[in-house]
Amino acid sequence: MDTGTAYGRTPPTYRKELTEVRAGTPMGELLRRYWHPIGLSSEDLSVPREKTILGETLVAFRDGSGKPGLVYPRCAHRGASLYYGKVEERGIRCCYHGWLYDAQGRCLEQPCEEGGGARRDNVRQPWYPLEERYGLVFAYLGPPQKKPALPRYDCLEELAPGEFVEADDSSIGSGGPRIVDCNWLQHWENVVDPFHVPILHGSFSGAQFVAQMAAMPKVTFEPTPRVAKYGKVESIGWVLPIDDTHFRIYTAGRVSEQGELSKFRSRMAGKAWHELTPEEHQRHPGDYEAQTSQGPITFHSEERLATSDKGIAQLRRFLEQQLKIVAEGGDPACVAFDEKSAYVRLDAGQTLV
Ligand code: FES
Ligand SMILES: [Fe+2]
């Protein structure tokens, strides 16, 4: 009798606690303890823009004085969306009855009320703190009393003459749409998975980055915050979970030429990702194809982790520990509350922050 056929499989499941990001979920609360990049500083926010971050749809704008704001879309008056609002010198004005809110949600004007609103100070449009650094706008969506200092990174602070920091939002290294339609953890796991490099990037995609990548790596995984010095880190990538089944990537790096960061995109069979036909995508898949084909959220119940997946297993264990720390009221790894301890020294190689 033939066994192991596809018939009668157990319905697959995924690990919600590791993947789901909405407020109130374990991972959603862990991720809300960190700053996340939500856009490039160069983005035009003189009109309100909708942004979904960790499953919350919000409205971003930049007031006339240059201050960026991120607010809950439903106006505190009667719920019209501030997406239809107008950005002014002092904040964002709701289209319905003209209430004006500043970047921290304070209500500055209520034009339909006598004298501009005697009780407007009691109104606060729900808002989130933003800070800008490295050409990126960072948001903190967590509990206010736990707001960490926005980290600085040595590799983006200590610049050689002629170097400057540039930001980029163009997608995964081997190309793809800006918004990637699968769970963010699939991308994190790709980063701690050096064994996919010689197979996917060295063979399937056709030597995608450099020929040396086709060599099977010798890998050790060390659960340490610091690794041996290999060289100065050139760029840092952040994965922003948009919701449970979409993410995007922001990068900031040291460059000496404008546009250098976005030029570092691999080519498959001599073409950029967006130039490939559907047939060529199938013949020359890259990270985008591998990760999204795992499904919107990969089924952990159907995995067979092997010895080459030590990095994945360690990452998941690390995340489980952090979930536990947050659930017990503690502060997760790498959050620092003063500027000095928020200065991060990174070494090249596979360093996870
Ligand atoms: S609903 Fe926004 S001002 Fe009335
Ligand atoms: Fe990859």
mmCIF file of C-alpha atoms and ligand atoms in Angstrom:
data_model
loop_
_atom_site.group_PDB
_atom_site.id
_atom_site.type_symbol
_atom_site.label_atom_id
_atom_site.label_comp_id
_atom_site.label_asym_id
_atom_site.label_seq_id
_atom_site.Cartn_x
_atom_site.Cartn_y
_atom_site.Cartn_z
ATOM 1 C CA MET A 1 0.000 0.000 0.000
ATOM 2 C CA ASP A 2 1.253 3.503 -0.838
ATOM 3 C CA THR A 3 1.568 5.730 2.213
ATOM 4 C CA GLY A 4 2.398 9.387 2.649
ATOM 5 C CA THR A 5 -0.013 10.557 -0.030
ATOM 6 C CA ALA A 6 -1.512 14.030 0.190
ATOM 7 C CA TYR A 7 -4.952 12.620 1.056
ATOM 8 C CA GLY A 8 -6.353 13.167 4.535
ATOM 9 C CA ARG A 9 -3.756 15.672 5.726
ATOM 10 C CA THR A 10 -4.346 17.358 9.061
ATOM 11 C CA PRO A 11 -5.531 20.946 8.484
ATOM 12 C CA PRO A 12 -2.453 23.182 8.736
ATOM 13 C CA THR A 13 -1.954 25.839 11.409
ATOM 14 C CA TYR A 14 0.500 28.621 12.116
ATOM 15 C CA ARG A 15 1.945 30.004 15.335
ATOM 16 C CA LYS A 16 -0.195 33.061 16.045
ATOM 17 C CA GLU A 17 1.935 34.215 18.959
ATOM 18 C CA LEU A 18 4.985 34.578 16.702
ATOM 19 C CA THR A 19 3.314 36.149 13.695
ATOM 20 C CA GLU A 20 0.247 38.262 14.502
ATOM 21 C CA VAL A 21 0.916 41.938 15.165
ATOM 22 C CA ARG A 22 -2.314 43.674 16.159
ATOM 23 C CA ALA A 23 -2.481 45.527 19.471
ATOM 24 C CA GLY A 24 -3.263 43.153 22.331
ATOM 25 C CA THR A 25 -1.653 40.116 20.681
ATOM 26 C CA PRO A 26 1.583 38.870 22.300
ATOM 27 C CA MET A 27 3.808 39.763 19.323
ATOM 28 C CA GLY A 28 1.879 42.963 18.677
ATOM 29 C CA GLU A 29 2.696 44.083 22.208
ATOM 30 C CA LEU A 30 6.366 43.047 21.919
ATOM 31 C CA LEU A 31 6.783 44.915 18.620
ATOM 32 C CA ARG A 32 5.029 47.953 20.132
ATOM 33 C CA ARG A 33 7.942 48.318 22.540
ATOM 34 C CA TYR A 34 10.240 49.457 19.700
ATOM 35 C CA TRP A 35 10.451 52.391 17.266
ATOM 36 C CA HIS A 36 9.548 51.455 13.687
ATOM 37 C CA PRO A 37 10.324 53.365 10.497
ATOM 38 C CA ILE A 38 7.053 54.321 8.799
ATOM 39 C CA GLY A 39 8.314 56.392 5.881
ATOM 40 C CA LEU A 40 11.124 58.355 4.323
ATOM 41 C CA SER A 41 11.653 61.916 5.563
ATOM 42 C CA SER A 42 11.574 62.982 1.923
ATOM 43 C CA GLU A 43 7.971 61.771 1.461
ATOM 44 C CA ASP A 44 5.477 64.520 0.660
ATOM 45 C CA LEU A 45 3.142 64.671 3.653
ATOM 46 C CA SER A 46 1.620 68.034 2.798
ATOM 47 C CA VAL A 47 -1.474 65.975 2.002
ATOM 48 C CA PRO A 48 -2.573 63.381 4.574
ATOM 49 C CA ARG A 49 -1.359 59.835 3.822
ATOM 50 C CA GLU A 50 -2.886 56.623 5.094
ATOM 51 C CA LYS A 51 -0.329 54.306 6.741
ATOM 52 C CA THR A 52 -0.991 50.869 8.137
ATOM 53 C CA ILE A 53 1.462 49.917 10.859
ATOM 54 C CA LEU A 54 1.225 46.758 12.991
ATOM 55 C CA GLY A 55 -2.351 46.314 11.815
ATOM 56 C CA GLU A 56 -3.452 49.876 12.686
ATOM 57 C CA THR A 57 -4.505 52.212 9.899
ATOM 58 C CA LEU A 58 -3.418 55.759 10.730
ATOM 59 C CA VAL A 59 -3.035 59.127 9.027
ATOM 60 C CA ALA A 60 0.382 60.750 8.614
ATOM 61 C CA PHE A 61 0.981 64.407 7.775
ATOM 62 C CA ARG A 62 3.613 67.124 8.139
ATOM 63 C CA ASP A 63 2.423 70.507 9.345
ATOM 64 C CA GLY A 64 3.534 73.798 7.807
ATOM 65 C CA SER A 65 6.329 74.182 10.351
ATOM 66 C CA GLY A 66 7.796 70.808 9.259
ATOM 67 C CA LYS A 67 6.593 68.761 12.217
ATOM 68 C CA PRO A 68 5.373 65.262 11.263
ATOM 69 C CA GLY A 69 2.234 63.850 12.868
ATOM 70 C CA LEU A 70 0.618 60.405 13.041
ATOM 71 C CA VAL A 71 -2.977 60.248 14.217
ATOM 72 C CA TYR A 72 -5.895 57.861 14.500
ATOM 73 C CA PRO A 73 -8.009 58.550 11.420
ATOM 74 C CA ARG A 74 -11.476 58.948 13.006
ATOM 75 C CA CYS A 75 -11.912 62.578 14.035
ATOM 76 C CA ALA A 76 -12.546 62.939 17.769
ATOM 77 C CA HIS A 77 -15.613 65.071 16.995
ATOM 78 C CA ARG A 78 -17.873 62.729 15.003
ATOM 79 C CA GLY A 79 -15.604 60.343 13.204
ATOM 80 C CA ALA A 80 -14.990 61.713 9.701
ATOM 81 C CA SER A 81 -11.612 60.510 8.494
ATOM 82 C CA LEU A 82 -8.702 62.907 8.756
ATOM 83 C CA TYR A 83 -7.500 61.337 5.511
ATOM 84 C CA TYR A 84 -9.828 63.894 3.918
ATOM 85 C CA GLY A 85 -8.445 66.639 6.129
ATOM 86 C CA LYS A 86 -6.309 69.578 5.104
ATOM 87 C CA VAL A 87 -2.756 70.043 6.316
ATOM 88 C CA GLU A 88 -2.128 73.542 7.603
ATOM 89 C CA GLU A 89 0.617 75.532 9.304
ATOM 90 C CA ARG A 90 -0.334 74.296 12.791
ATOM 91 C CA GLY A 91 -1.719 70.825 12.087
ATOM 92 C CA ILE A 92 -4.457 68.890 10.306
ATOM 93 C CA ARG A 93 -8.020 70.200 9.878
ATOM 94 C CA CYS A 94 -10.975 67.820 9.637
ATOM 95 C CA CYS A 95 -13.033 68.251 6.456
ATOM 96 C CA TYR A 96 -16.397 67.915 8.218
ATOM 97 C CA HIS A 97 -16.609 70.697 10.834
ATOM 98 C CA GLY A 98 -13.090 72.020 10.671
ATOM 99 C CA TRP A 99 -11.657 70.958 14.018
ATOM 100 C CA LEU A 100 -7.905 71.535 13.876
ATOM 101 C CA TYR A 101 -5.448 69.143 15.561
ATOM 102 C CA ASP A 102 -1.706 69.556 16.038
ATOM 103 C CA ALA A 103 0.880 66.784 15.536
ATOM 104 C CA GLN A 104 0.248 65.566 19.102
ATOM 105 C CA GLY A 105 -3.505 65.453 18.676
ATOM 106 C CA ARG A 106 -4.281 68.618 20.681
ATOM 107 C CA CYS A 107 -7.408 70.345 19.437
ATOM 108 C CA LEU A 108 -6.498 73.939 18.504
ATOM 109 C CA GLU A 109 -9.694 75.175 16.860
ATOM 110 C CA GLN A 110 -13.398 74.307 16.746
ATOM 111 C CA PRO A 111 -14.694 76.851 14.239
ATOM 112 C CA CYS A 112 -18.403 75.904 14.661
ATOM 113 C CA GLU A 113 -18.269 76.467 18.426
ATOM 114 C CA GLU A 114 -18.738 79.811 20.100
ATOM 115 C CA GLY A 115 -15.379 81.570 20.455
ATOM 116 C CA GLY A 116 -13.544 78.710 18.702
ATOM 117 C CA GLY A 117 -14.522 76.177 21.383
ATOM 118 C CA ALA A 118 -14.332 76.886 25.099
ATOM 119 C CA ARG A 119 -13.890 73.210 25.908
ATOM 120 C CA ARG A 120 -11.583 72.242 23.051
ATOM 121 C CA ASP A 121 -8.721 71.582 25.495
ATOM 122 C CA ASN A 122 -10.612 68.528 26.743
ATOM 123 C CA VAL A 123 -10.394 66.956 23.303
ATOM 124 C CA ARG A 124 -7.419 64.892 22.207
ATOM 125 C CA GLN A 125 -7.204 63.178 18.863
ATOM 126 C CA PRO A 126 -5.418 59.840 19.523
ATOM 127 C CA TRP A 127 -1.844 60.232 18.216
ATOM 128 C CA TYR A 128 1.542 58.503 18.255
ATOM 129 C CA PRO A 129 5.019 59.977 18.812
ATOM 130 C CA LEU A 130 7.327 60.356 15.817
ATOM 131 C CA GLU A 131 11.029 61.082 15.536
ATOM 132 C CA GLU A 132 13.211 61.539 12.488
ATOM 133 C CA ARG A 133 16.708 60.208 11.961
ATOM 134 C CA TYR A 134 18.807 58.862 9.087
ATOM 135 C CA GLY A 135 16.290 60.139 6.539
ATOM 136 C CA LEU A 136 13.531 58.007 8.083
ATOM 137 C CA VAL A 137 10.447 58.844 10.125
ATOM 138 C CA PHE A 138 10.149 56.515 13.131
ATOM 139 C CA ALA A 139 6.949 55.906 15.106
ATOM 140 C CA TYR A 140 6.414 54.472 18.581
ATOM 141 C CA LEU A 141 3.058 52.722 18.966
ATOM 142 C CA GLY A 142 3.550 51.319 22.449
ATOM 143 C CA PRO A 143 2.695 52.307 26.034
ATOM 144 C CA PRO A 144 3.873 55.924 26.617
ATOM 145 C CA GLN A 145 5.552 55.108 29.929
ATOM 146 C CA LYS A 146 7.684 52.467 28.161
ATOM 147 C CA LYS A 147 8.837 54.626 25.262
ATOM 148 C CA PRO A 148 12.518 53.855 24.623
ATOM 149 C CA ALA A 149 15.100 56.288 23.301
ATOM 150 C CA LEU A 150 15.367 56.098 19.517
ATOM 151 C CA PRO A 151 18.593 54.141 18.944
ATOM 152 C CA ARG A 152 21.652 55.520 17.193
ATOM 153 C CA TYR A 153 23.914 53.114 15.324
ATOM 154 C CA ASP A 154 27.688 53.519 15.186
ATOM 155 C CA CYS A 155 27.770 52.648 11.486
ATOM 156 C CA LEU A 156 25.401 55.506 10.686
ATOM 157 C CA GLU A 157 26.969 57.978 13.097
ATOM 158 C CA GLU A 158 30.727 57.582 12.630
ATOM 159 C CA LEU A 159 31.224 58.676 9.042
ATOM 160 C CA ALA A 160 34.424 58.995 7.021
ATOM 161 C CA PRO A 161 35.048 62.226 5.099
ATOM 162 C CA GLY A 162 32.752 62.342 2.060
ATOM 163 C CA GLU A 163 30.322 59.789 3.484
ATOM 164 C CA PHE A 164 26.714 60.518 4.332
ATOM 165 C CA VAL A 165 23.642 58.527 5.349
ATOM 166 C CA GLU A 166 20.998 57.737 2.797
ATOM 167 C CA ALA A 167 17.605 56.063 3.270
ATOM 168 C CA ASP A 168 15.797 53.736 0.896
ATOM 169 C CA ASP A 169 12.430 51.973 0.852
ATOM 170 C CA SER A 170 12.588 49.967 -2.327
ATOM 171 C CA SER A 171 11.996 46.328 -1.193
ATOM 172 C CA ILE A 172 13.895 43.114 -0.534
ATOM 173 C CA GLY A 173 17.481 42.840 -1.818
ATOM 174 C CA SER A 174 16.653 40.632 -4.737
ATOM 175 C CA GLY A 175 13.778 42.829 -5.796
ATOM 176 C CA GLY A 176 10.009 42.777 -5.605
ATOM 177 C CA PRO A 177 7.137 45.117 -4.916
ATOM 178 C CA ARG A 178 7.579 47.657 -2.105
ATOM 179 C CA ILE A 179 4.796 46.024 -0.147
ATOM 180 C CA VAL A 180 5.467 42.308 0.195
ATOM 181 C CA ASP A 181 2.331 40.276 0.703
ATOM 182 C CA CYS A 182 3.327 37.786 3.360
ATOM 183 C CA ASN A 183 4.047 37.732 7.074
ATOM 184 C CA TRP A 184 7.031 39.796 8.281
ATOM 185 C CA LEU A 185 8.587 36.844 10.165
ATOM 186 C CA GLN A 186 9.120 35.018 6.869
ATOM 187 C CA HIS A 187 11.545 37.779 5.970
ATOM 188 C CA TRP A 188 13.286 37.797 9.370
ATOM 189 C CA GLU A 189 13.750 34.057 9.064
ATOM 190 C CA ASN A 190 15.219 34.478 5.596
ATOM 191 C CA VAL A 191 17.899 36.712 7.108
ATOM 192 C CA VAL A 192 19.046 34.073 9.643
ATOM 193 C CA ASP A 193 19.017 31.377 6.967
ATOM 194 C CA PRO A 194 22.443 31.487 5.273
ATOM 195 C CA PHE A 195 21.926 28.111 3.633
ATOM 196 C CA HIS A 196 19.329 29.432 1.208
ATOM 197 C CA VAL A 197 21.994 31.692 -0.315
ATOM 198 C CA PRO A 198 23.928 29.095 -2.375
ATOM 199 C CA ILE A 199 20.721 27.389 -3.474
ATOM 200 C CA LEU A 200 18.250 30.190 -4.153
ATOM 201 C CA HIS A 201 20.649 33.006 -4.975
ATOM 202 C CA GLY A 202 23.626 31.001 -6.231
ATOM 203 C CA SER A 203 21.802 28.565 -8.455
ATOM 204 C CA PHE A 204 18.061 29.072 -8.989
ATOM 205 C CA SER A 205 18.219 32.807 -9.510
ATOM 206 C CA GLY A 206 21.418 32.482 -11.564
ATOM 207 C CA ALA A 207 24.443 33.963 -9.686
ATOM 208 C CA GLN A 208 22.370 36.785 -8.361
ATOM 209 C CA PHE A 209 24.682 38.893 -6.277
ATOM 210 C CA VAL A 210 28.290 37.706 -6.692
ATOM 211 C CA ALA A 211 29.651 34.330 -7.855
ATOM 212 C CA GLN A 212 31.101 33.506 -4.404
ATOM 213 C CA MET A 213 27.554 33.172 -3.061
ATOM 214 C CA ALA A 214 27.197 29.814 -4.799
ATOM 215 C CA ALA A 215 29.606 28.266 -2.260
ATOM 216 C CA MET A 216 27.943 26.309 0.563
ATOM 217 C CA PRO A 217 28.720 28.335 3.702
ATOM 218 C CA LYS A 218 30.370 27.136 6.896
ATOM 219 C CA VAL A 219 28.028 28.441 9.531
ATOM 220 C CA THR A 220 28.040 28.707 13.282
ATOM 221 C CA PHE A 221 25.202 30.271 15.229
ATOM 222 C CA GLU A 222 26.166 31.961 18.451
ATOM 223 C CA PRO A 223 23.515 33.390 20.714
ATOM 224 C CA THR A 224 25.531 36.442 21.661
ATOM 225 C CA PRO A 225 24.768 40.122 21.382
ATOM 226 C CA ARG A 226 28.208 40.760 19.859
ATOM 227 C CA VAL A 227 30.138 38.703 17.341
ATOM 228 C CA ALA A 228 33.754 38.815 16.157
ATOM 229 C CA LYS A 229 34.676 41.926 14.215
ATOM 230 C CA TYR A 230 34.293 41.286 10.479
ATOM 231 C CA GLY A 231 34.138 44.820 9.184
ATOM 232 C CA LYS A 232 32.033 47.906 9.542
ATOM 233 C CA VAL A 233 28.345 47.482 8.864
ATOM 234 C CA GLU A 234 27.353 49.412 5.742
ATOM 235 C CA SER A 235 23.606 49.562 6.059
ATOM 236 C CA ILE A 236 20.770 48.645 8.380
ATOM 237 C CA GLY A 237 17.450 47.238 7.225
ATOM 238 C CA TRP A 238 14.219 47.463 9.181
ATOM 239 C CA VAL A 239 11.233 45.246 8.499
ATOM 240 C CA LEU A 240 7.964 47.037 9.125
ATOM 241 C CA PRO A 241 5.024 44.677 9.692
ATOM 242 C CA ILE A 242 2.141 46.486 7.991
ATOM 243 C CA ASP A 243 -0.328 43.871 9.204
ATOM 244 C CA ASP A 244 -0.292 40.082 9.654
ATOM 245 C CA THR A 245 0.145 39.396 5.940
ATOM 246 C CA HIS A 246 2.077 42.392 4.567
ATOM 247 C CA PHE A 247 5.420 43.964 5.331
ATOM 248 C CA ARG A 248 7.838 46.448 3.828
ATOM 249 C CA ILE A 249 11.490 47.263 4.276
ATOM 250 C CA TYR A 250 13.326 50.474 5.076
ATOM 251 C CA THR A 251 17.083 50.777 4.822
ATOM 252 C CA ALA A 252 19.593 53.404 5.901
ATOM 253 C CA GLY A 253 23.216 53.165 4.898
ATOM 254 C CA ARG A 254 26.539 54.948 4.666
ATOM 255 C CA VAL A 255 27.186 56.052 1.103
ATOM 256 C CA SER A 256 29.468 58.425 -0.740
ATOM 257 C CA GLU A 257 27.196 58.897 -3.742
ATOM 258 C CA GLN A 258 23.530 59.867 -3.988
ATOM 259 C CA GLY A 259 21.342 56.888 -4.895
ATOM 260 C CA GLU A 260 24.022 54.333 -4.018
ATOM 261 C CA LEU A 261 21.756 52.376 -1.703
ATOM 262 C CA SER A 262 18.995 51.723 -4.223
ATOM 263 C CA LYS A 263 21.588 50.752 -6.849
ATOM 264 C CA PHE A 264 22.495 47.738 -4.727
ATOM 265 C CA ARG A 265 19.786 45.540 -6.233
ATOM 266 C CA SER A 266 20.579 42.134 -7.597
ATOM 267 C CA ARG A 267 19.590 41.065 -11.105
ATOM 268 C CA MET A 268 18.112 37.743 -12.095
ATOM 269 C CA ALA A 269 19.238 36.474 -15.491
ATOM 270 C CA GLY A 270 20.528 39.962 -16.214
ATOM 271 C CA LYS A 271 17.190 41.657 -15.495
ATOM 272 C CA ALA A 272 15.758 43.651 -12.635
ATOM 273 C CA TRP A 273 12.899 41.962 -10.759
ATOM 274 C CA HIS A 274 10.156 44.082 -12.327
ATOM 275 C CA GLU A 275 11.446 43.385 -15.848
ATOM 276 C CA LEU A 276 10.945 39.610 -15.567
ATOM 277 C CA THR A 277 8.019 37.891 -17.297
ATOM 278 C CA PRO A 278 5.896 35.447 -15.252
ATOM 279 C CA GLU A 279 7.818 32.582 -16.901
ATOM 280 C CA GLU A 280 11.145 34.167 -15.951
ATOM 281 C CA HIS A 281 9.946 34.666 -12.367
ATOM 282 C CA GLN A 282 9.238 30.949 -12.254
ATOM 283 C CA ARG A 283 12.639 30.027 -13.754
ATOM 284 C CA HIS A 284 14.634 32.553 -11.711
ATOM 285 C CA PRO A 285 12.901 32.971 -8.368
ATOM 286 C CA GLY A 286 14.437 35.169 -5.666
ATOM 287 C CA ASP A 287 13.646 35.998 -2.041
ATOM 288 C CA TYR A 288 10.298 37.529 -2.983
ATOM 289 C CA GLU A 289 9.093 34.361 -4.717
ATOM 290 C CA ALA A 290 10.455 32.047 -2.013
ATOM 291 C CA GLN A 291 8.983 34.005 0.890
ATOM 292 C CA THR A 292 5.569 34.858 -0.544
ATOM 293 C CA SER A 293 5.113 31.295 -1.822
ATOM 294 C CA GLN A 294 5.366 30.077 1.779
ATOM 295 C CA GLY A 295 1.886 31.603 2.016
ATOM 296 C CA PRO A 296 0.423 34.748 3.640
ATOM 297 C CA ILE A 297 1.477 33.220 6.977
ATOM 298 C CA THR A 298 3.528 30.060 6.632
ATOM 299 C CA PHE A 299 2.089 26.884 8.199
ATOM 300 C CA HIS A 300 4.425 26.026 11.047
ATOM 301 C CA SER A 301 2.567 22.755 11.579
ATOM 302 C CA GLU A 302 3.805 21.503 8.192
ATOM 303 C CA GLU A 303 7.488 22.390 8.664
ATOM 304 C CA ARG A 304 10.335 19.925 9.133
ATOM 305 C CA LEU A 305 13.127 21.963 10.681
ATOM 306 C CA ALA A 306 16.527 20.377 9.906
ATOM 307 C CA THR A 307 20.096 20.959 11.081
ATOM 308 C CA SER A 308 20.552 23.876 8.674
ATOM 309 C CA ASP A 309 17.648 25.653 10.387
ATOM 310 C CA LYS A 310 19.472 26.346 13.648
ATOM 311 C CA GLY A 311 19.268 30.072 12.971
ATOM 312 C CA ILE A 312 15.487 29.871 12.592
ATOM 313 C CA ALA A 313 15.107 27.798 15.770
ATOM 314 C CA GLN A 314 17.290 30.232 17.724
ATOM 315 C CA LEU A 315 15.407 33.241 16.415
ATOM 316 C CA ARG A 316 12.065 31.713 17.423
ATOM 317 C CA ARG A 317 13.394 30.810 20.870
ATOM 318 C CA PHE A 318 14.697 34.345 21.256
ATOM 319 C CA LEU A 319 11.294 35.775 20.300
ATOM 320 C CA GLU A 320 9.518 33.380 22.684
ATOM 321 C CA GLN A 321 11.760 34.643 25.498
ATOM 322 C CA GLN A 322 10.981 38.256 24.637
ATOM 323 C CA LEU A 323 7.229 37.535 24.554
ATOM 324 C CA LYS A 324 7.540 36.075 28.016
ATOM 325 C CA ILE A 325 9.477 39.070 29.328
ATOM 326 C CA VAL A 326 6.853 41.499 28.020
ATOM 327 C CA ALA A 327 3.962 39.359 29.314
ATOM 328 C CA GLU A 328 5.587 39.450 32.764
ATOM 329 C CA GLY A 329 5.894 43.236 32.663
ATOM 330 C CA GLY A 330 9.593 43.465 31.839
ATOM 331 C CA ASP A 331 11.508 45.308 29.134
ATOM 332 C CA PRO A 332 12.463 43.276 26.061
ATOM 333 C CA ALA A 333 15.948 42.995 24.532
ATOM 334 C CA CYS A 334 17.688 46.102 23.235
ATOM 335 C CA VAL A 335 15.297 48.741 24.532
ATOM 336 C CA ALA A 336 17.139 51.542 26.294
ATOM 337 C CA PHE A 337 15.630 54.557 27.939
ATOM 338 C CA ASP A 338 18.544 56.982 27.856
ATOM 339 C CA GLU A 339 20.470 58.291 24.857
ATOM 340 C CA LYS A 340 23.774 56.853 26.019
ATOM 341 C CA SER A 341 22.604 53.245 26.312
ATOM 342 C CA ALA A 342 20.638 53.633 23.081
ATOM 343 C CA TYR A 343 23.915 53.920 21.160
ATOM 344 C CA VAL A 344 24.272 50.600 19.341
ATOM 345 C CA ARG A 345 27.558 49.165 18.107
ATOM 346 C CA LEU A 346 27.075 46.653 15.322
ATOM 347 C CA ASP A 347 29.423 44.260 13.628
ATOM 348 C CA ALA A 348 28.972 43.025 10.098
ATOM 349 C CA GLY A 349 27.801 39.496 9.555
ATOM 350 C CA GLN A 350 24.483 38.219 10.735
ATOM 351 C CA THR A 351 23.688 40.495 13.611
ATOM 352 C CA LEU A 352 20.138 40.692 14.812
ATOM 353 C CA VAL A 353 18.783 43.728 16.626
HETATM 354 S S1 FES B 1 -16.216 65.080 12.404
HETATM 355 FE FE1 FES B 1 -14.325 66.114 12.372
HETATM 356 S S2 FES B 1 -14.830 68.141 12.857
HETATM 357 FE FE2 FES B 1 -16.718 67.104 12.929
HETATM 358 FE FE FE B 2 17.854 35.839 0.340
#
